[in-house]
PDB file of C-alpha atoms in Angstrom:
ATOM      1  CA  MET C1433    -154.317 -34.550  -6.608  1.00  0.00           C
ATOM      2  CA  ALA C1434    -153.134 -32.772  -3.968  1.00  0.00           C
ATOM      3  CA  LEU C1435    -149.825 -34.562  -3.403  1.00  0.00           C
ATOM      4  CA  CYS C1436    -148.759 -33.710  -6.802  1.00  0.00           C
ATOM      5  CA  ASN C1437    -148.463 -30.236  -6.008  1.00  0.00           C
ATOM      6  CA  ASP C1438    -146.317 -31.081  -2.922  1.00  0.00           C
ATOM      7  CA  PRO C1439    -143.064 -29.208  -3.133  1.00  0.00           C
ATOM      8  CA  SER C1440    -141.252 -32.357  -1.602  1.00  0.00           C
ATOM      9  CA  LEU C1441    -142.646 -34.640  -4.322  1.00  0.00           C
ATOM     10  CA  THR C1442    -141.722 -32.237  -7.075  1.00  0.00           C
ATOM     11  CA  TYR C1443    -138.689 -30.200  -6.106  1.00  0.00           C
ATOM     12  CA  LEU C1444    -136.647 -32.285  -9.284  1.00  0.00           C
ATOM     13  CA  ASN C1445    -138.997 -31.801 -11.548  1.00  0.00           C
ATOM     14  CA  SER C1446    -137.740 -28.949 -13.274  1.00  0.00           C
ATOM     15  CA  ALA C1447    -134.443 -30.274 -13.514  1.00  0.00           C
ATOM     16  CA  GLY C1448    -136.053 -33.557 -15.400  1.00  0.00           C
ATOM     17  CA  TYR C1449    -136.388 -36.196 -12.491  1.00  0.00           C
ATOM     18  CA  ASN C1450    -138.909 -37.538 -10.264  1.00  0.00           C
ATOM     19  CA  VAL C1451    -138.295 -37.778  -6.402  1.00  0.00           C
ATOM     20  CA  VAL C1452    -137.785 -40.371  -4.008  1.00  0.00           C
ATOM     21  CA  ARG C1453    -139.606 -38.933  -1.004  1.00  0.00           C
ATOM     22  CA  LEU C1454    -138.068 -41.564   1.315  1.00  0.00           C
ATOM     23  CA  PRO C1455    -134.422 -41.882  -0.320  1.00  0.00           C
ATOM     24  CA  ARG C1456    -133.232 -45.331   0.116  1.00  0.00           C
ATOM     25  CA  ALA C1457    -130.891 -47.921  -1.275  1.00  0.00           C
ATOM     26  CA  GLY C1458    -131.773 -50.625  -3.870  1.00  0.00           C
ATOM     27  CA  ILE C1459    -133.689 -48.334  -6.276  1.00  0.00           C
ATOM     28  CA  ASP C1460    -131.667 -49.252  -9.713  1.00  0.00           C
ATOM     29  CA  PRO C1461    -131.965 -48.766 -13.218  1.00  0.00           C
ATOM     30  CA  LEU C1462    -133.877 -51.248 -15.164  1.00  0.00           C
ATOM     31  CA  ASP C1463    -136.139 -51.427 -11.851  1.00  0.00           C
ATOM     32  CA  VAL C1464    -139.739 -51.236 -12.655  1.00  0.00           C
ATOM     33  CA  ILE C1465    -142.302 -48.782 -11.147  1.00  0.00           C
ATOM     34  CA  GLY C1466    -145.905 -50.014 -10.466  1.00  0.00           C
ATOM     35  CA  LYS C1467    -148.784 -47.488  -9.955  1.00  0.00           C
ATOM     36  CA  ASP C1468    -152.434 -48.461  -9.251  1.00  0.00           C
ATOM     37  CA  ALA C1469    -155.160 -46.601  -7.501  1.00  0.00           C
ATOM     38  CA  ARG C1470    -153.768 -48.036  -4.311  1.00  0.00           C
ATOM     39  CA  SER C1471    -150.128 -46.942  -4.270  1.00  0.00           C
ATOM     40  CA  ILE C1472    -146.956 -46.619  -6.310  1.00  0.00           C
ATOM     41  CA  GLU C1473    -143.961 -48.527  -5.632  1.00  0.00           C
ATOM     42  CA  VAL C1474    -140.953 -50.274  -7.180  1.00  0.00           C
ATOM     43  CA  LEU C1475    -142.184 -54.047  -8.091  1.00  0.00           C
ATOM     44  CA  GLY C1476    -138.259 -55.285  -9.338  1.00  0.00           C
ATOM     45  CA  PRO C1477    -136.180 -55.349 -11.907  1.00  0.00           C
ATOM     46  CA  LEU C1478    -137.581 -55.669 -15.577  1.00  0.00           C
ATOM     47  CA  SER C1479    -135.119 -58.584 -16.307  1.00  0.00           C
ATOM     48  CA  ARG C1480    -137.133 -60.927 -13.979  1.00  0.00           C
ATOM     49  CA  ILE C1481    -140.285 -61.101 -16.133  1.00  0.00           C
ATOM     50  CA  TRP C1482    -138.937 -60.122 -19.598  1.00  0.00           C
ATOM     51  CA  LYS C1483    -137.292 -62.861 -21.199  1.00  0.00           C
ATOM     52  CA  SER C1484    -134.853 -61.876 -24.019  1.00  0.00           C
ATOM     53  CA  ASP C1485    -132.373 -63.207 -26.328  1.00  0.00           C
ATOM     54  CA  THR C1486    -130.123 -60.019 -25.737  1.00  0.00           C
ATOM     55  CA  PRO C1487    -128.677 -59.979 -21.850  1.00  0.00           C
ATOM     56  CA  ALA C1488    -130.219 -57.336 -19.834  1.00  0.00           C
ATOM     57  CA  PRO C1489    -128.399 -53.958 -19.667  1.00  0.00           C
ATOM     58  CA  THR C1490    -126.148 -52.851 -16.741  1.00  0.00           C
ATOM     59  CA  PRO C1491    -125.756 -49.580 -15.682  1.00  0.00           C
ATOM     60  CA  GLN C1492    -122.655 -47.308 -16.607  1.00  0.00           C
ATOM     61  CA  PRO C1493    -120.551 -46.164 -13.651  1.00  0.00           C
ATOM     62  CA  PRO C1494    -121.711 -43.537 -11.626  1.00  0.00           C
ATOM     63  CA  GLN C1495    -120.642 -39.921 -12.675  1.00  0.00           C
ATOM     64  CA  PRO C1496    -120.592 -36.826 -11.308  1.00  0.00           C
ATOM     65  CA  ALA C1497    -124.385 -34.785 -11.360  1.00  0.00           C
ATOM     66  CA  ALA C1498    -122.744 -31.528 -11.486  1.00  0.00           C
ATOM     67  CA  SER C1499    -126.495 -29.877 -12.747  1.00  0.00           C
ATOM     68  CA  ILE C1500    -128.229 -31.379 -10.149  1.00  0.00           C
ATOM     69  CA  ASP C1501    -125.824 -31.376  -6.900  1.00  0.00           C
ATOM     70  CA  GLY C1502    -127.063 -28.521  -4.865  1.00  0.00           C
ATOM     71  CA  GLN C1503    -130.210 -28.974  -6.244  1.00  0.00           C
ATOM     72  CA  GLN C1504    -132.674 -27.475  -3.201  1.00  0.00           C
ATOM     73  CA  THR C1505    -135.884 -28.286  -2.188  1.00  0.00           C
ATOM     74  CA  ALA C1506    -138.608 -25.412  -2.111  1.00  0.00           C
ATOM     75  CA  ARG C1507    -138.726 -24.265   2.001  1.00  0.00           C
ATOM     76  CA  LEU C1508    -140.929 -26.767   3.640  1.00  0.00           C
ATOM     77  CA  SER C1509    -143.057 -26.673   6.321  1.00  0.00           C
ATOM     78  CA  LEU C1510    -141.446 -27.783   9.619  1.00  0.00           C
ATOM     79  CA  SER C1511    -143.619 -30.955   9.662  1.00  0.00           C
ATOM     80  CA  VAL C1512    -142.883 -31.790   6.152  1.00  0.00           C
ATOM     81  CA  GLY C1513    -139.294 -31.179   6.359  1.00  0.00           C
ATOM     82  CA  LEU C1514    -138.442 -32.795   9.872  1.00  0.00           C
ATOM     83  CA  LYS C1515    -140.241 -35.834   8.294  1.00  0.00           C
ATOM     84  CA  LEU C1516    -138.051 -35.900   5.409  1.00  0.00           C
ATOM     85  CA  LEU C1517    -134.808 -35.185   7.455  1.00  0.00           C
ATOM     86  CA  ALA C1518    -136.373 -37.898   9.648  1.00  0.00           C
ATOM     87  CA  ASP C1519    -136.587 -40.562   6.682  1.00  0.00           C
ATOM     88  CA  VAL C1520    -132.927 -39.740   5.177  1.00  0.00           C
ATOM     89  CA  LEU C1521    -131.053 -39.838   8.655  1.00  0.00           C
ATOM     90  CA  GLY C1522    -133.004 -43.295   9.526  1.00  0.00           C
ATOM     91  CA  ALA C1523    -131.935 -44.828   5.853  1.00  0.00           C
ATOM     92  CA  PHE C1524    -128.686 -43.910   7.059  1.00  0.00           C
ATOM     93  CA  ASN C1525    -129.026 -45.746  10.230  1.00  0.00           C
ATOM     94  CA  ALA C1526    -129.018 -42.675  12.459  1.00  0.00           C
ATOM     95  CA  ALA C1527    -129.370 -43.618  16.178  1.00  0.00           C
ATOM     96  CA  MET C1528    -132.147 -41.127  16.401  1.00  0.00           C
ATOM     97  CA  PRO C1529    -133.563 -39.839  13.471  1.00  0.00           C
ATOM     98  CA  GLN C1530    -136.020 -37.556  14.838  1.00  0.00           C
ATOM     99  CA  LEU C1531    -134.418 -34.147  15.324  1.00  0.00           C
ATOM    100  CA  GLY C1532    -137.564 -31.902  16.506  1.00  0.00           C
ATOM    101  CA  PHE C1533    -136.205 -31.070  19.540  1.00  0.00           C
ATOM    102  CA  ALA C1534    -133.268 -29.129  17.677  1.00  0.00           C
ATOM    103  CA  TYR C1535    -135.386 -27.609  15.327  1.00  0.00           C
ATOM    104  CA  ARG C1536    -138.156 -26.526  17.623  1.00  0.00           C
ATOM    105  CA  ARG C1537    -137.525 -22.823  16.853  1.00  0.00           C
ATOM    106  CA  ALA C1538    -137.897 -22.985  13.054  1.00  0.00           C
ATOM    107  CA  ARG C1539    -140.848 -22.841  10.925  1.00  0.00           C
ATOM    108  CA  SER C1540    -139.605 -23.996   7.547  1.00  0.00           C
ATOM    109  CA  ILE C1541    -136.494 -26.280   6.513  1.00  0.00           C
ATOM    110  CA  GLN C1542    -134.436 -26.086   2.757  1.00  0.00           C
ATOM    111  CA  ILE C1543    -132.921 -29.455   1.818  1.00  0.00           C
ATOM    112  CA  THR C1544    -129.849 -29.731  -0.374  1.00  0.00           C
ATOM    113  CA  PHE C1545    -128.828 -32.794  -1.797  1.00  0.00           C
ATOM    114  CA  THR C1546    -124.847 -32.527  -2.269  1.00  0.00           C
ATOM    115  CA  ASN C1547    -122.371 -35.505  -3.317  1.00  0.00           C
ATOM    116  CA  VAL C1548    -124.589 -36.349  -5.936  1.00  0.00           C
ATOM    117  CA  GLN C1549    -124.297 -39.024  -8.666  1.00  0.00           C
ATOM    118  CA  SER C1550    -125.710 -40.295 -11.659  1.00  0.00           C
ATOM    119  CA  ILE C1551    -126.482 -44.151 -12.525  1.00  0.00           C
ATOM    120  CA  ALA C1552    -128.211 -44.942 -15.672  1.00  0.00           C
ATOM    121  CA  ILE C1553    -128.347 -47.125 -18.570  1.00  0.00           C
ATOM    122  CA  ASP C1554    -128.807 -46.076 -22.112  1.00  0.00           C
ATOM    123  CA  PRO C1555    -132.392 -45.994 -23.325  1.00  0.00           C
ATOM    124  CA  PHE C1556    -131.380 -47.367 -26.575  1.00  0.00           C
ATOM    125  CA  ASP C1557    -129.849 -50.349 -24.365  1.00  0.00           C
ATOM    126  CA  ILE C1558    -133.283 -51.171 -22.739  1.00  0.00           C
ATOM    127  CA  GLY C1559    -134.975 -50.906 -26.178  1.00  0.00           C
ATOM    128  CA  ASP C1560    -132.646 -53.683 -27.477  1.00  0.00           C
ATOM    129  CA  PHE C1561    -133.387 -55.742 -24.242  1.00  0.00           C
ATOM    130  CA  LEU C1562    -137.194 -55.381 -24.938  1.00  0.00           C
ATOM    131  CA  ALA C1563    -136.994 -55.601 -28.856  1.00  0.00           C
ATOM    132  CA  ASN C1564    -135.263 -58.743 -28.702  1.00  0.00           C
ATOM    133  CA  GLY C1565    -137.688 -60.611 -26.081  1.00  0.00           C
ATOM    134  CA  ASP C1566    -141.259 -60.975 -24.747  1.00  0.00           C
ATOM    135  CA  LEU C1567    -143.036 -60.961 -21.258  1.00  0.00           C
ATOM    136  CA  ASP C1568    -142.985 -63.987 -18.910  1.00  0.00           C
ATOM    137  CA  SER C1569    -146.816 -64.585 -19.194  1.00  0.00           C
ATOM    138  CA  ALA C1570    -146.647 -67.502 -16.499  1.00  0.00           C
ATOM    139  CA  ASN C1571    -146.365 -65.153 -13.937  1.00  0.00           C
ATOM    140  CA  PRO C1572    -149.889 -64.845 -11.818  1.00  0.00           C
ATOM    141  CA  PHE C1573    -149.436 -60.991 -11.612  1.00  0.00           C
ATOM    142  CA  VAL C1574    -149.958 -60.647 -15.147  1.00  0.00           C
ATOM    143  CA  ALA C1575    -153.901 -60.760 -15.170  1.00  0.00           C
ATOM    144  CA  HIS C1576    -153.681 -58.128 -12.713  1.00  0.00           C
ATOM    145  CA  TYR C1577    -151.962 -55.268 -14.512  1.00  0.00           C
ATOM    146  CA  PHE C1578    -152.928 -56.468 -18.141  1.00  0.00           C
ATOM    147  CA  LEU C1579    -156.465 -56.219 -17.340  1.00  0.00           C
ATOM    148  CA  ASP C1580    -156.667 -52.856 -15.120  1.00  0.00           C
ATOM    149  CA  ASP C1581    -157.550 -50.172 -16.808  1.00  0.00           C
ATOM    150  CA  ASP C1582    -156.239 -47.972 -13.854  1.00  0.00           C
ATOM    151  CA  SER C1583    -152.715 -49.480 -13.800  1.00  0.00           C
ATOM    152  CA  ASP C1584    -149.674 -48.345 -15.086  1.00  0.00           C
ATOM    153  CA  ALA C1585    -145.975 -49.139 -14.943  1.00  0.00           C
ATOM    154  CA  TYR C1586    -142.466 -47.300 -15.650  1.00  0.00           C
ATOM    155  CA  VAL C1587    -139.152 -48.374 -16.148  1.00  0.00           C
ATOM    156  CA  ILE C1588    -136.615 -46.389 -14.713  1.00  0.00           C
ATOM    157  CA  SER C1589    -133.142 -45.467 -16.956  1.00  0.00           C
ATOM    158  CA  GLU C1590    -131.435 -43.402 -14.298  1.00  0.00           C
ATOM    159  CA  THR C1591    -130.974 -43.117 -10.405  1.00  0.00           C
ATOM    160  CA  LEU C1592    -129.456 -40.232  -8.737  1.00  0.00           C
ATOM    161  CA  VAL C1593    -127.793 -41.269  -5.474  1.00  0.00           C
ATOM    162  CA  SER C1594    -126.358 -39.350  -2.508  1.00  0.00           C
ATOM    163  CA  ASN C1595    -124.854 -39.802   0.751  1.00  0.00           C
ATOM    164  CA  ALA C1596    -125.072 -36.374   2.059  1.00  0.00           C
ATOM    165  CA  LEU C1597    -127.734 -33.640   2.686  1.00  0.00           C
ATOM    166  CA  THR C1598    -127.418 -30.040   3.580  1.00  0.00           C
ATOM    167  CA  VAL C1599    -130.190 -28.514   5.945  1.00  0.00           C
ATOM    168  CA  THR C1600    -130.841 -25.006   6.359  1.00  0.00           C
ATOM    169  CA  ALA C1601    -133.544 -23.810   9.235  1.00  0.00           C
ATOM    170  CA  ALA C1602    -135.407 -20.387   9.351  1.00  0.00           C
ATOM    171  CA  ASP C1603    -137.892 -19.117  11.887  1.00  0.00           C
ATOM    172  CA  GLU C1604    -141.008 -17.284  11.204  1.00  0.00           C
ATOM    173  CA  ASN C1605    -139.445 -14.474   9.399  1.00  0.00           C
ATOM    174  CA  GLY C1606    -137.451 -16.108   7.284  1.00  0.00           C
ATOM    175  CA  ASP C1607    -134.431 -15.723   9.337  1.00  0.00           C
ATOM    176  CA  GLU C1608    -131.718 -18.778   9.678  1.00  0.00           C
ATOM    177  CA  ILE C1609    -131.561 -20.205  12.923  1.00  0.00           C
ATOM    178  CA  SER C1610    -128.239 -21.284  14.695  1.00  0.00           C
ATOM    179  CA  MET C1611    -127.995 -25.212  15.737  1.00  0.00           C
ATOM    180  CA  ASP C1612    -126.430 -27.150  18.527  1.00  0.00           C
ATOM    181  CA  VAL C1613    -123.795 -29.342  16.416  1.00  0.00           C
ATOM    182  CA  PRO C1614    -122.719 -31.155  19.550  1.00  0.00           C
ATOM    183  CA  ALA C1615    -126.338 -32.343  20.683  1.00  0.00           C
ATOM    184  CA  ILE C1616    -127.432 -33.077  17.152  1.00  0.00           C
ATOM    185  CA  GLU C1617    -123.795 -35.235  16.820  1.00  0.00           C
ATOM    186  CA  GLU C1618    -125.220 -36.971  20.179  1.00  0.00           C
ATOM    187  CA  VAL C1619    -128.159 -38.190  19.113  1.00  0.00           C
ATOM    188  CA  VAL C1620    -127.617 -39.187  15.542  1.00  0.00           C
ATOM    189  CA  GLY C1621    -124.832 -41.358  16.524  1.00  0.00           C
ATOM    190  CA  ALA C1622    -121.158 -42.573  14.867  1.00  0.00           C
ATOM    191  CA  ASN C1623    -123.082 -43.550  11.585  1.00  0.00           C
ATOM    192  CA  ILE C1624    -123.860 -39.958  11.005  1.00  0.00           C
ATOM    193  CA  GLU C1625    -121.076 -37.178  10.330  1.00  0.00           C
ATOM    194  CA  VAL C1626    -122.508 -33.963  11.059  1.00  0.00           C
ATOM    195  CA  LYS C1627    -120.363 -30.642  10.014  1.00  0.00           C
ATOM    196  CA  SER C1628    -121.579 -26.800   9.969  1.00  0.00           C
ATOM    197  CA  GLY C1629    -121.156 -24.958   6.923  1.00  0.00           C
ATOM    198  CA  ASN C1630    -120.488 -21.572   8.626  1.00  0.00           C
ATOM    199  CA  SER C1631    -119.672 -20.037  11.859  1.00  0.00           C
ATOM    200  CA  ARG C1632    -122.988 -19.561  12.950  1.00  0.00           C
ATOM    201  CA  HIS C1633    -124.002 -23.214  12.521  1.00  0.00           C
ATOM    202  CA  THR C1634    -127.103 -22.308  10.282  1.00  0.00           C
ATOM    203  CA  VAL C1635    -126.286 -24.715   7.878  1.00  0.00           C
ATOM    204  CA  LEU C1636    -125.748 -28.177   8.703  1.00  0.00           C
ATOM    205  CA  THR C1637    -124.418 -31.211   6.672  1.00  0.00           C
ATOM    206  CA  TYR C1638    -125.286 -34.971   7.529  1.00  0.00           C
ATOM    207  CA  LYS C1639    -123.440 -37.357   5.789  1.00  0.00           C
ATOM    208  CA  GLY C1640    -123.647 -41.212   5.859  1.00  0.00           C
ATOM    209  CA  LYS C1641    -122.017 -44.193   4.780  1.00  0.00           C
ATOM    210  CA  THR C1642    -124.051 -45.617   1.972  1.00  0.00           C
ATOM    211  CA  PRO C1643    -125.381 -43.839  -1.076  1.00  0.00           C
ATOM    212  CA  LEU C1644    -129.058 -43.240  -1.457  1.00  0.00           C
ATOM    213  CA  THR C1645    -131.027 -42.865  -4.254  1.00  0.00           C
ATOM    214  CA  PHE C1646    -133.292 -39.731  -4.211  1.00  0.00           C
ATOM    215  CA  GLY C1647    -134.349 -39.119  -7.859  1.00  0.00           C
ATOM    216  CA  PHE C1648    -134.977 -41.058 -10.837  1.00  0.00           C
ATOM    217  CA  LYS C1649    -135.816 -40.897 -14.633  1.00  0.00           C
ATOM    218  CA  ALA C1650    -138.563 -43.185 -16.243  1.00  0.00           C
ATOM    219  CA  TYR C1651    -139.551 -44.573 -19.771  1.00  0.00           C
ATOM    220  CA  SER C1652    -143.017 -45.541 -20.953  1.00  0.00           C
ATOM    221  CA  ILE C1653    -142.454 -48.561 -23.428  1.00  0.00           C
ATOM    222  CA  ALA C1654    -145.771 -49.751 -25.183  1.00  0.00           C
ATOM    223  CA  TYR C1655    -147.151 -52.291 -27.408  1.00  0.00           C
ATOM    224  CA  ASP C1656    -149.082 -51.073 -30.181  1.00  0.00           C
ATOM    225  CA  ASN C1657    -150.051 -52.237 -33.312  1.00  0.00           C
ATOM    226  CA  GLY C1658    -147.596 -55.138 -33.137  1.00  0.00           C
ATOM    227  CA  ARG C1659    -144.477 -52.944 -32.788  1.00  0.00           C
ATOM    228  CA  TRP C1660    -142.691 -51.771 -29.708  1.00  0.00           C
ATOM    229  CA  SER C1661    -142.901 -47.654 -29.135  1.00  0.00           C
ATOM    230  CA  THR C1662    -141.667 -45.681 -26.405  1.00  0.00           C
ATOM    231  CA  HIS C1663    -142.445 -42.345 -24.684  1.00  0.00           C
ATOM    232  CA  GLY C1664    -140.892 -39.852 -22.453  1.00  0.00           C
ATOM    233  CA  VAL C1665    -142.280 -39.272 -19.235  1.00  0.00           C
ATOM    234  CA  THR C1666    -142.855 -35.627 -17.850  1.00  0.00           C
ATOM    235  CA  PRO C1667    -141.363 -35.518 -14.423  1.00  0.00           C
ATOM    236  CA  SER C1668    -144.217 -34.628 -11.905  1.00  0.00           C
ATOM    237  CA  GLY C1669    -145.516 -35.299  -8.168  1.00  0.00           C
ATOM    238  CA  GLY C1670    -147.648 -38.195  -9.349  1.00  0.00           C
ATOM    239  CA  ILE C1671    -144.909 -40.450 -10.003  1.00  0.00           C
ATOM    240  CA  ALA C1672    -142.770 -39.612  -6.880  1.00  0.00           C
ATOM    241  CA  LEU C1673    -142.109 -42.702  -4.821  1.00  0.00           C
ATOM    242  CA  ALA C1674    -143.141 -42.443  -1.243  1.00  0.00           C
ATOM    243  CA  ALA C1675    -142.712 -45.933   0.533  1.00  0.00           C
ATOM    244  CA  PRO C1676    -140.536 -48.777   0.450  1.00  0.00           C
ATOM    245  CA  THR C1677    -141.592 -51.931  -1.382  1.00  0.00           C
ATOM    246  CA  ARG C1678    -142.334 -55.409  -0.262  1.00  0.00           C
ATOM    247  CA  ALA C1679    -141.822 -58.533  -1.968  1.00  0.00           C
ATOM    248  CA  ILE C1680    -145.382 -60.383  -2.334  1.00  0.00           C
ATOM    249  CA  GLU C1681    -145.442 -64.061  -1.975  1.00  0.00           C
ATOM    250  CA  THR C1682    -147.579 -66.952  -2.357  1.00  0.00           C
ATOM    251  CA  GLU C1683    -147.996 -69.907   0.134  1.00  0.00           C
ATOM    252  CA  ALA C1684    -145.707 -71.693  -2.437  1.00  0.00           C
ATOM    253  CA  ALA C1685    -142.962 -69.272  -3.262  1.00  0.00           C
ATOM    254  CA  PRO C1686    -142.304 -65.467  -3.765  1.00  0.00           C
ATOM    255  CA  VAL C1687    -143.614 -63.906  -6.962  1.00  0.00           C
ATOM    256  CA  ALA C1688    -142.275 -61.401  -8.767  1.00  0.00           C
ATOM    257  CA  PRO C1689    -144.816 -58.659  -9.387  1.00  0.00           C
ATOM    258  CA  VAL C1690    -145.234 -57.502 -13.161  1.00  0.00           C
ATOM    259  CA  LEU C1691    -146.783 -54.376 -15.119  1.00  0.00           C
ATOM    260  CA  LEU C1692    -149.229 -54.944 -17.752  1.00  0.00           C
ATOM    261  CA  THR C1693    -151.863 -52.864 -17.918  1.00  0.00           C
ATOM    262  CA  ARG C1694    -154.913 -52.317 -20.189  1.00  0.00           C
ATOM    263  CA  GLY C1695    -156.530 -55.003 -21.973  1.00  0.00           C
ATOM    264  CA  GLY C1696    -155.359 -55.649 -25.525  1.00  0.00           C
ATOM    265  CA  ARG C1697    -152.056 -53.514 -24.711  1.00  0.00           C
ATOM    266  CA  LEU C1698    -148.738 -54.031 -23.221  1.00  0.00           C
ATOM    267  CA  THR C1699    -147.881 -50.672 -21.597  1.00  0.00           C
ATOM    268  CA  LEU C1700    -144.696 -50.171 -19.256  1.00  0.00           C
ATOM    269  CA  LYS C1701    -144.506 -46.970 -18.096  1.00  0.00           C
TER     270      LYS C1701
END
């Protein structure tokens, strides 16, 4: 899959995390990601489909993620970089998130997330929740995910959130380009704070009011031979999140999607 090698989907992999291509609020630990041949998206919290005698675990307080703060993307092509920047600024409620006019002299963009915090649930707590419960098999989406050999699911144990990103643009020679800060401030609006990192205005930081999730860790949990087992999942572009999810509804009421896969085997990946 060509997208698996896209640097905008893999820049966190070496640090042990998967990428949220469209950073946004509302992606949390204990959420489940479903993947099939057509899409990969957040389905909802595990607690909605897992009935357990153990209370659903709650995330620990946010902690500074010193090892991730300042993690850079590779130099992205202008089109890819501007799309990622527009996605983030749009999630920050910018008045105009598209900044192509400001970066028209650029040929590449490098993005750095700052003010990064980690929000996590201890994997042991997730394991206790699973071990003392069972799936709510009355959900009508169980059949699809349980029988489809091409479907997978992942349970999130940790997310990375940030309310700021720094952007450096370069020309065809790799030289950094100065930016017109007042013009950018005018179009992005009051919801975005724009700061220059140096006197030449080649490094700009965009800061929003709400932290967005831009990375995550996930675990595979499988029911094999009458017992639960867990497996780490190697971070890759193949499970990067690229689009927001929408609730799936029936005529009667909203239905929480579920994550059963492979006949004869229950897998939460």
